Amino acid sequence: MKIVLLPGDGIGPEVIAEARKVLVRTGEKFGHHFEFESCPIGGNAIDDFGDPLPPQTITACKSADAILLGAVGGPKWDDPNAKTRPEAGLLKIRKELELFANLRPISTYEFLLDSSPLRRDIVAGTDILFVRELTGGIYFGESGLRQEGDQEVAWSTMTYSTSEIERVVRIAAEAARGRRKKLTMVDKANVLEASRLWRRVTARVMKEEFPDIEYDVVLVDAMAMHLISRPTAFDVVVTENLFGDILTDEGSMLPGSMGMLPSASIGSDGPGLFEPIHGSAPDIAGKGIANPLATILAAAMMLRYSLKLETEAAAIEAAVDKVLEAGHRTGDLARGGEKSIGTTEMGDLVVAALG
Ligand code: IPM
Ligand code: MN
C-alpha cells in the first residue's frame, strides 16, 4: 500500500516521523507492507518550488492509497502581500482530490478531563462526530475586490448546489447509523439563502433515505453556545465549510488538548487525506516537545477509512490509550507538577505498546 506523507511546516515533520514509526510497526505486526513517499506542501514548498502545492505532489497524491499530512504555515509566510500562501496548498489538494467531507471526531478521555477548560461535569461523556463540508461554500465561491471612489470593496460568496449538500449529508447520516443514530444540521437559515437550500435538501434526504435517524437543525450562533453548555447532547453534526471550520476549533477545546484530535478528509473514491486538527505550532517547532498523538490517531483513521484495516486501526488507538493510562504526558497534557516527555519518547512508547 502506498502512503504519501506530506510533513509540511513547523512541527509537521516531527509529528509525521512518529506516525510513520507507528505505521511501520503496525505493518510488521499485522503483515502489511506500507510504502512511503514524502512530498513537499506549504511554506517549505513555496521556498523550494515557488508553489505551496507543486505538481509532483499532486501527481503522487493522486496515485496513492492514502495521504497523511502534518501541518502547513508559519510566520515566515504570513506576509499579506505575498503572491501565495501555504494554506492555498491545503485548499488546492482538498479540491484536486474532491475531499468534500471532513470528519472531525471529538471525544473525551476520562483521564484527561481535568485538562479541559470546561468543568468535568459538562464535558464528561462528550462524543461528537463533526462532518464539515470541505470543498464548497465561501472558501471556494466567487470573490473579488474593486475600487469604488476612495473605497475598496471586497466580496466573498457562499455558494452551494443540491448535489454538494446531498453527498456530504449522506456521509454524515451513514456515520450516524453506525453510532447513536442522531444527526444535527447546523446553518444560518434565518439569514442566508445558501442555508435555506441546505435546510430543504437535508430535510428531503433524511426523510427519503434515513427515516431511521433522528434529525434536527440548530442555528450556528446557538450551536456555538450549546457546544460548550451541553456538548453531550450531540452525536453527528453536519455543516457547511466555514461554520465547520469555526465550530470544530471551538469543539477541539472540549477534550482538553488539540494535540489529541485527528481528522479525515474523504471523497467518493480515491485516496483520503488524514491529518491532526492542530496547526504547525511554529512557537514550539524544532524543540522536540510537540504531542504526536493527534497525527498517530490520524494514521489510525487512515487505516480504518482508506485502507479498510479496522483491526490495525483499533490496535493503534488501544496503544495510545495504554500509554496515556500509564500516565505518560507531553507538555500540552501535563498538569502542574506532572512530568512531561518529548515527541520521540511519546512515539516510542506507542510503538512499544503495540507490542
Ligand atoms: C483547517 C484550517 C484550514 C481551513 C486553513 C489552514 C486553510 O484552519 O483545516 O481547519 O480553514 O480549512
Ligand atoms: Mn480551521
JSON list of C-alpha atoms in Angstrom, two decimals, residues 69-225:
[
{"chain": "A", "resi": 69, "resn": "LEU", "atom": "CA", "xyz": [-0.41, 15.35, 6.35]},
{"chain": "A", "resi": 70, "resn": "GLY", "atom": "CA", "xyz": [1.40, 17.12, 9.20]},
{"chain": "A", "resi": 71, "resn": "ALA", "atom": "CA", "xyz": [0.61, 20.85, 9.13]},
{"chain": "A", "resi": 72, "resn": "VAL", "atom": "CA", "xyz": [1.25, 23.88, 6.94]},
{"chain": "A", "resi": 73, "resn": "GLY", "atom": "CA", "xyz": [2.01, 27.55, 7.56]},
{"chain": "A", "resi": 74, "resn": "GLY", "atom": "CA", "xyz": [4.09, 29.79, 9.78]},
{"chain": "A", "resi": 75, "resn": "PRO", "atom": "CA", "xyz": [5.02, 33.43, 10.39]},
{"chain": "A", "resi": 76, "resn": "LYS", "atom": "CA", "xyz": [7.69, 33.28, 7.69]},
{"chain": "A", "resi": 77, "resn": "TRP", "atom": "CA", "xyz": [4.96, 33.06, 5.02]},
{"chain": "A", "resi": 78, "resn": "ASP", "atom": "CA", "xyz": [2.39, 35.36, 6.64]},
{"chain": "A", "resi": 79, "resn": "ASP", "atom": "CA", "xyz": [3.03, 38.50, 4.57]},
{"chain": "A", "resi": 80, "resn": "PRO", "atom": "CA", "xyz": [-0.46, 39.62, 3.44]},
{"chain": "A", "resi": 81, "resn": "ASN", "atom": "CA", "xyz": [1.05, 40.93, 0.20]},
{"chain": "A", "resi": 82, "resn": "ALA", "atom": "CA", "xyz": [2.72, 37.63, -0.68]},
{"chain": "A", "resi": 83, "resn": "LYS", "atom": "CA", "xyz": [1.78, 36.17, -4.06]},
{"chain": "A", "resi": 84, "resn": "THR", "atom": "CA", "xyz": [0.79, 32.85, -2.50]},
{"chain": "A", "resi": 85, "resn": "ARG", "atom": "CA", "xyz": [0.36, 31.30, 0.95]},
{"chain": "A", "resi": 86, "resn": "PRO", "atom": "CA", "xyz": [0.95, 27.86, 2.49]},
{"chain": "A", "resi": 87, "resn": "GLU", "atom": "CA", "xyz": [-2.80, 27.49, 3.19]},
{"chain": "A", "resi": 88, "resn": "ALA", "atom": "CA", "xyz": [-3.50, 27.74, -0.56]},
{"chain": "A", "resi": 89, "resn": "GLY", "atom": "CA", "xyz": [-1.71, 24.40, -0.94]},
{"chain": "A", "resi": 90, "resn": "LEU", "atom": "CA", "xyz": [-4.06, 22.75, 1.54]},
{"chain": "A", "resi": 91, "resn": "LEU", "atom": "CA", "xyz": [-7.18, 24.18, -0.10]},
{"chain": "A", "resi": 92, "resn": "LYS", "atom": "CA", "xyz": [-5.95, 23.10, -3.52]},
{"chain": "A", "resi": 93, "resn": "ILE", "atom": "CA", "xyz": [-5.21, 19.49, -2.54]},
{"chain": "A", "resi": 94, "resn": "ARG", "atom": "CA", "xyz": [-8.71, 19.21, -0.99]},
{"chain": "A", "resi": 95, "resn": "LYS", "atom": "CA", "xyz": [-10.24, 20.48, -4.23]},
{"chain": "A", "resi": 96, "resn": "GLU", "atom": "CA", "xyz": [-7.99, 18.46, -6.59]},
{"chain": "A", "resi": 97, "resn": "LEU", "atom": "CA", "xyz": [-8.89, 15.20, -4.81]},
{"chain": "A", "resi": 98, "resn": "GLU", "atom": "CA", "xyz": [-12.55, 16.23, -4.23]},
{"chain": "A", "resi": 99, "resn": "LEU", "atom": "CA", "xyz": [-12.27, 15.61, -0.50]},
{"chain": "A", "resi": 100, "resn": "PHE", "atom": "CA", "xyz": [-15.69, 17.03, 0.22]},
{"chain": "A", "resi": 101, "resn": "ALA", "atom": "CA", "xyz": [-16.27, 15.54, 3.67]},
{"chain": "A", "resi": 102, "resn": "ASN", "atom": "CA", "xyz": [-14.08, 16.37, 6.63]},
{"chain": "A", "resi": 103, "resn": "LEU", "atom": "CA", "xyz": [-14.65, 14.08, 9.62]},
{"chain": "A", "resi": 104, "resn": "ARG", "atom": "CA", "xyz": [-13.56, 15.51, 12.96]},
{"chain": "A", "resi": 105, "resn": "PRO", "atom": "CA", "xyz": [-14.38, 13.26, 15.91]},
{"chain": "A", "resi": 106, "resn": "ILE", "atom": "CA", "xyz": [-14.34, 14.96, 19.28]},
{"chain": "A", "resi": 107, "resn": "SER", "atom": "CA", "xyz": [-14.47, 12.70, 22.27]},
{"chain": "A", "resi": 108, "resn": "THR", "atom": "CA", "xyz": [-13.07, 12.96, 25.75]},
{"chain": "A", "resi": 109, "resn": "TYR", "atom": "CA", "xyz": [-10.63, 10.70, 27.57]},
{"chain": "A", "resi": 110, "resn": "GLU", "atom": "CA", "xyz": [-11.68, 10.13, 31.17]},
{"chain": "A", "resi": 111, "resn": "PHE", "atom": "CA", "xyz": [-8.12, 10.61, 32.48]},
{"chain": "A", "resi": 112, "resn": "LEU", "atom": "CA", "xyz": [-7.68, 13.91, 30.62]},
{"chain": "A", "resi": 113, "resn": "LEU", "atom": "CA", "xyz": [-10.95, 15.52, 31.71]},
{"chain": "A", "resi": 114, "resn": "ASP", "atom": "CA", "xyz": [-9.24, 17.80, 34.17]},
{"chain": "A", "resi": 115, "resn": "SER", "atom": "CA", "xyz": [-7.15, 19.30, 31.33]},
{"chain": "A", "resi": 116, "resn": "SER", "atom": "CA", "xyz": [-10.33, 20.70, 29.76]},
{"chain": "A", "resi": 117, "resn": "PRO", "atom": "CA", "xyz": [-11.01, 24.41, 30.28]},
{"chain": "A", "resi": 118, "resn": "LEU", "atom": "CA", "xyz": [-14.63, 23.42, 30.96]},
{"chain": "A", "resi": 119, "resn": "ARG", "atom": "CA", "xyz": [-16.00, 21.73, 34.05]},
{"chain": "A", "resi": 120, "resn": "ARG", "atom": "CA", "xyz": [-15.69, 17.95, 34.19]},
{"chain": "A", "resi": 121, "resn": "ASP", "atom": "CA", "xyz": [-19.47, 17.51, 34.68]},
{"chain": "A", "resi": 122, "resn": "ILE", "atom": "CA", "xyz": [-20.13, 19.40, 31.43]},
{"chain": "A", "resi": 123, "resn": "VAL", "atom": "CA", "xyz": [-17.59, 17.66, 29.18]},
{"chain": "A", "resi": 124, "resn": "ALA", "atom": "CA", "xyz": [-17.62, 14.10, 30.57]},
{"chain": "A", "resi": 125, "resn": "GLY", "atom": "CA", "xyz": [-19.17, 11.73, 28.03]},
{"chain": "A", "resi": 126, "resn": "THR", "atom": "CA", "xyz": [-18.83, 14.07, 25.03]},
{"chain": "A", "resi": 127, "resn": "ASP", "atom": "CA", "xyz": [-18.66, 12.06, 21.80]},
{"chain": "A", "resi": 128, "resn": "ILE", "atom": "CA", "xyz": [-19.38, 14.13, 18.70]},
{"chain": "A", "resi": 129, "resn": "LEU", "atom": "CA", "xyz": [-18.53, 13.44, 15.08]},
{"chain": "A", "resi": 130, "resn": "PHE", "atom": "CA", "xyz": [-18.36, 16.69, 13.13]},
{"chain": "A", "resi": 131, "resn": "VAL", "atom": "CA", "xyz": [-18.79, 16.32, 9.39]},
{"chain": "A", "resi": 132, "resn": "ARG", "atom": "CA", "xyz": [-17.69, 19.54, 7.76]},
{"chain": "A", "resi": 133, "resn": "GLU", "atom": "CA", "xyz": [-18.30, 20.21, 4.06]},
{"chain": "A", "resi": 134, "resn": "LEU", "atom": "CA", "xyz": [-14.82, 20.88, 2.69]},
{"chain": "A", "resi": 135, "resn": "THR", "atom": "CA", "xyz": [-14.77, 21.80, -0.98]},
{"chain": "A", "resi": 136, "resn": "GLY", "atom": "CA", "xyz": [-17.55, 24.36, -1.33]},
{"chain": "A", "resi": 137, "resn": "GLY", "atom": "CA", "xyz": [-19.14, 27.40, 0.26]},
{"chain": "A", "resi": 138, "resn": "ILE", "atom": "CA", "xyz": [-17.42, 30.69, 0.89]},
{"chain": "A", "resi": 139, "resn": "TYR", "atom": "CA", "xyz": [-13.95, 29.09, 0.75]},
{"chain": "A", "resi": 140, "resn": "PHE", "atom": "CA", "xyz": [-14.36, 28.44, -2.95]},
{"chain": "A", "resi": 141, "resn": "GLY", "atom": "CA", "xyz": [-17.17, 30.79, -4.03]},
{"chain": "A", "resi": 142, "resn": "GLU", "atom": "CA", "xyz": [-16.80, 33.83, -6.24]},
{"chain": "A", "resi": 143, "resn": "SER", "atom": "CA", "xyz": [-14.78, 36.57, -4.58]},
{"chain": "A", "resi": 144, "resn": "GLY", "atom": "CA", "xyz": [-13.20, 39.81, -5.59]},
{"chain": "A", "resi": 145, "resn": "LEU", "atom": "CA", "xyz": [-12.04, 43.29, -4.82]},
{"chain": "A", "resi": 146, "resn": "ARG", "atom": "CA", "xyz": [-12.91, 46.53, -6.61]},
{"chain": "A", "resi": 147, "resn": "GLN", "atom": "CA", "xyz": [-12.29, 50.21, -6.16]},
{"chain": "A", "resi": 148, "resn": "GLU", "atom": "CA", "xyz": [-15.34, 52.48, -5.69]},
{"chain": "A", "resi": 149, "resn": "GLY", "atom": "CA", "xyz": [-14.24, 56.07, -5.46]},
{"chain": "A", "resi": 150, "resn": "ASP", "atom": "CA", "xyz": [-11.96, 56.25, -2.43]},
{"chain": "A", "resi": 151, "resn": "GLN", "atom": "CA", "xyz": [-13.28, 52.94, -1.06]},
{"chain": "A", "resi": 152, "resn": "GLU", "atom": "CA", "xyz": [-12.05, 49.43, -1.63]},
{"chain": "A", "resi": 153, "resn": "VAL", "atom": "CA", "xyz": [-14.93, 46.95, -1.73]},
{"chain": "A", "resi": 154, "resn": "ALA", "atom": "CA", "xyz": [-14.33, 43.22, -1.23]},
{"chain": "A", "resi": 155, "resn": "TRP", "atom": "CA", "xyz": [-16.78, 40.32, -1.52]},
{"chain": "A", "resi": 156, "resn": "SER", "atom": "CA", "xyz": [-16.80, 36.60, -0.87]},
{"chain": "A", "resi": 157, "resn": "THR", "atom": "CA", "xyz": [-19.82, 34.45, -1.67]},
{"chain": "A", "resi": 158, "resn": "MET", "atom": "CA", "xyz": [-21.20, 31.31, -0.09]},
{"chain": "A", "resi": 159, "resn": "THR", "atom": "CA", "xyz": [-22.40, 29.10, -2.91]},
{"chain": "A", "resi": 160, "resn": "TYR", "atom": "CA", "xyz": [-23.83, 25.58, -2.70]},
{"chain": "A", "resi": 161, "resn": "SER", "atom": "CA", "xyz": [-25.59, 23.26, -5.14]},
{"chain": "A", "resi": 162, "resn": "THR", "atom": "CA", "xyz": [-28.10, 20.50, -4.35]},
{"chain": "A", "resi": 163, "resn": "SER", "atom": "CA", "xyz": [-25.62, 17.69, -5.05]},
{"chain": "A", "resi": 164, "resn": "GLU", "atom": "CA", "xyz": [-22.83, 19.25, -2.97]},
{"chain": "A", "resi": 165, "resn": "ILE", "atom": "CA", "xyz": [-25.20, 19.23, 0.01]},
{"chain": "A", "resi": 166, "resn": "GLU", "atom": "CA", "xyz": [-26.67, 15.77, -0.66]},
{"chain": "A", "resi": 167, "resn": "ARG", "atom": "CA", "xyz": [-23.33, 13.97, -0.82]},
{"chain": "A", "resi": 168, "resn": "VAL", "atom": "CA", "xyz": [-21.96, 15.29, 2.46]},
{"chain": "A", "resi": 169, "resn": "VAL", "atom": "CA", "xyz": [-25.28, 14.83, 4.26]},
{"chain": "A", "resi": 170, "resn": "ARG", "atom": "CA", "xyz": [-25.30, 11.19, 3.12]},
{"chain": "A", "resi": 171, "resn": "ILE", "atom": "CA", "xyz": [-21.82, 10.62, 4.56]},
{"chain": "A", "resi": 172, "resn": "ALA", "atom": "CA", "xyz": [-22.89, 12.18, 7.87]},
{"chain": "A", "resi": 173, "resn": "ALA", "atom": "CA", "xyz": [-26.17, 10.24, 8.06]},
{"chain": "A", "resi": 174, "resn": "GLU", "atom": "CA", "xyz": [-24.40, 6.95, 7.23]},
{"chain": "A", "resi": 175, "resn": "ALA", "atom": "CA", "xyz": [-21.95, 7.67, 10.04]},
{"chain": "A", "resi": 176, "resn": "ALA", "atom": "CA", "xyz": [-24.86, 8.35, 12.42]},
{"chain": "A", "resi": 177, "resn": "ARG", "atom": "CA", "xyz": [-26.25, 4.90, 11.55]},
{"chain": "A", "resi": 178, "resn": "GLY", "atom": "CA", "xyz": [-23.10, 3.33, 12.96]},
{"chain": "A", "resi": 179, "resn": "ARG", "atom": "CA", "xyz": [-23.30, 5.49, 16.11]},
{"chain": "A", "resi": 180, "resn": "ARG", "atom": "CA", "xyz": [-26.20, 6.81, 18.23]},
{"chain": "A", "resi": 181, "resn": "LYS", "atom": "CA", "xyz": [-28.46, 7.47, 15.20]},
{"chain": "A", "resi": 182, "resn": "LYS", "atom": "CA", "xyz": [-28.79, 11.19, 15.65]},
{"chain": "A", "resi": 183, "resn": "LEU", "atom": "CA", "xyz": [-27.90, 13.93, 13.14]},
{"chain": "A", "resi": 184, "resn": "THR", "atom": "CA", "xyz": [-27.85, 17.68, 13.74]},
{"chain": "A", "resi": 185, "resn": "MET", "atom": "CA", "xyz": [-27.53, 20.05, 10.78]},
{"chain": "A", "resi": 186, "resn": "VAL", "atom": "CA", "xyz": [-26.13, 23.49, 11.60]},
{"chain": "A", "resi": 187, "resn": "ASP", "atom": "CA", "xyz": [-26.92, 26.51, 9.41]},
{"chain": "A", "resi": 188, "resn": "LYS", "atom": "CA", "xyz": [-27.95, 30.17, 9.41]},
{"chain": "A", "resi": 189, "resn": "ALA", "atom": "CA", "xyz": [-31.26, 29.73, 7.61]},
{"chain": "A", "resi": 190, "resn": "ASN", "atom": "CA", "xyz": [-32.78, 32.79, 9.28]},
{"chain": "A", "resi": 191, "resn": "VAL", "atom": "CA", "xyz": [-30.40, 34.96, 7.22]},
{"chain": "A", "resi": 192, "resn": "LEU", "atom": "CA", "xyz": [-28.64, 33.11, 4.40]},
{"chain": "A", "resi": 193, "resn": "GLU", "atom": "CA", "xyz": [-30.20, 31.83, 1.18]},
{"chain": "A", "resi": 194, "resn": "ALA", "atom": "CA", "xyz": [-27.46, 29.15, 0.94]},
{"chain": "A", "resi": 195, "resn": "SER", "atom": "CA", "xyz": [-28.52, 27.89, 4.38]},
{"chain": "A", "resi": 196, "resn": "ARG", "atom": "CA", "xyz": [-32.16, 27.70, 3.32]},
{"chain": "A", "resi": 197, "resn": "LEU", "atom": "CA", "xyz": [-31.09, 25.40, 0.47]},
{"chain": "A", "resi": 198, "resn": "TRP", "atom": "CA", "xyz": [-29.12, 23.27, 2.98]},
{"chain": "A", "resi": 199, "resn": "ARG", "atom": "CA", "xyz": [-32.25, 23.02, 5.10]},
{"chain": "A", "resi": 200, "resn": "ARG", "atom": "CA", "xyz": [-34.54, 21.90, 2.26]},
{"chain": "A", "resi": 201, "resn": "VAL", "atom": "CA", "xyz": [-32.09, 19.42, 0.76]},
{"chain": "A", "resi": 202, "resn": "THR", "atom": "CA", "xyz": [-31.11, 17.92, 4.12]},
{"chain": "A", "resi": 203, "resn": "ALA", "atom": "CA", "xyz": [-34.73, 17.50, 5.21]},
{"chain": "A", "resi": 204, "resn": "ARG", "atom": "CA", "xyz": [-35.56, 15.67, 1.97]},
{"chain": "A", "resi": 205, "resn": "VAL", "atom": "CA", "xyz": [-32.50, 13.38, 2.06]},
{"chain": "A", "resi": 206, "resn": "MET", "atom": "CA", "xyz": [-33.20, 12.50, 5.70]},
{"chain": "A", "resi": 207, "resn": "LYS", "atom": "CA", "xyz": [-36.88, 11.81, 5.11]},
{"chain": "A", "resi": 208, "resn": "GLU", "atom": "CA", "xyz": [-36.39, 9.73, 1.95]},
{"chain": "A", "resi": 209, "resn": "GLU", "atom": "CA", "xyz": [-33.17, 7.87, 2.74]},
{"chain": "A", "resi": 210, "resn": "PHE", "atom": "CA", "xyz": [-32.62, 7.94, 6.51]},
{"chain": "A", "resi": 211, "resn": "PRO", "atom": "CA", "xyz": [-36.00, 7.71, 8.26]},
{"chain": "A", "resi": 212, "resn": "ASP", "atom": "CA", "xyz": [-34.29, 5.67, 11.00]},
{"chain": "A", "resi": 213, "resn": "ILE", "atom": "CA", "xyz": [-32.05, 8.61, 12.01]},
{"chain": "A", "resi": 214, "resn": "GLU", "atom": "CA", "xyz": [-33.31, 11.26, 14.43]},
{"chain": "A", "resi": 215, "resn": "TYR", "atom": "CA", "xyz": [-32.74, 14.59, 12.71]},
{"chain": "A", "resi": 216, "resn": "ASP", "atom": "CA", "xyz": [-32.79, 18.20, 13.93]},
{"chain": "A", "resi": 217, "resn": "VAL", "atom": "CA", "xyz": [-31.47, 21.64, 12.90]},
{"chain": "A", "resi": 218, "resn": "VAL", "atom": "CA", "xyz": [-29.67, 24.25, 15.02]},
{"chain": "A", "resi": 219, "resn": "LEU", "atom": "CA", "xyz": [-28.66, 27.78, 14.04]},
{"chain": "A", "resi": 220, "resn": "VAL", "atom": "CA", "xyz": [-24.90, 28.28, 14.06]},
{"chain": "A", "resi": 221, "resn": "ASP", "atom": "CA", "xyz": [-24.87, 31.03, 16.71]},
{"chain": "A", "resi": 222, "resn": "ALA", "atom": "CA", "xyz": [-26.92, 28.86, 19.05]},
{"chain": "A", "resi": 223, "resn": "MET", "atom": "CA", "xyz": [-24.67, 25.90, 18.26]},
{"chain": "A", "resi": 224, "resn": "ALA", "atom": "CA", "xyz": [-21.61, 27.87, 19.39]},
{"chain": "A", "resi": 225, "resn": "MET", "atom": "CA", "xyz": [-23.36, 28.18, 22.74]}
]
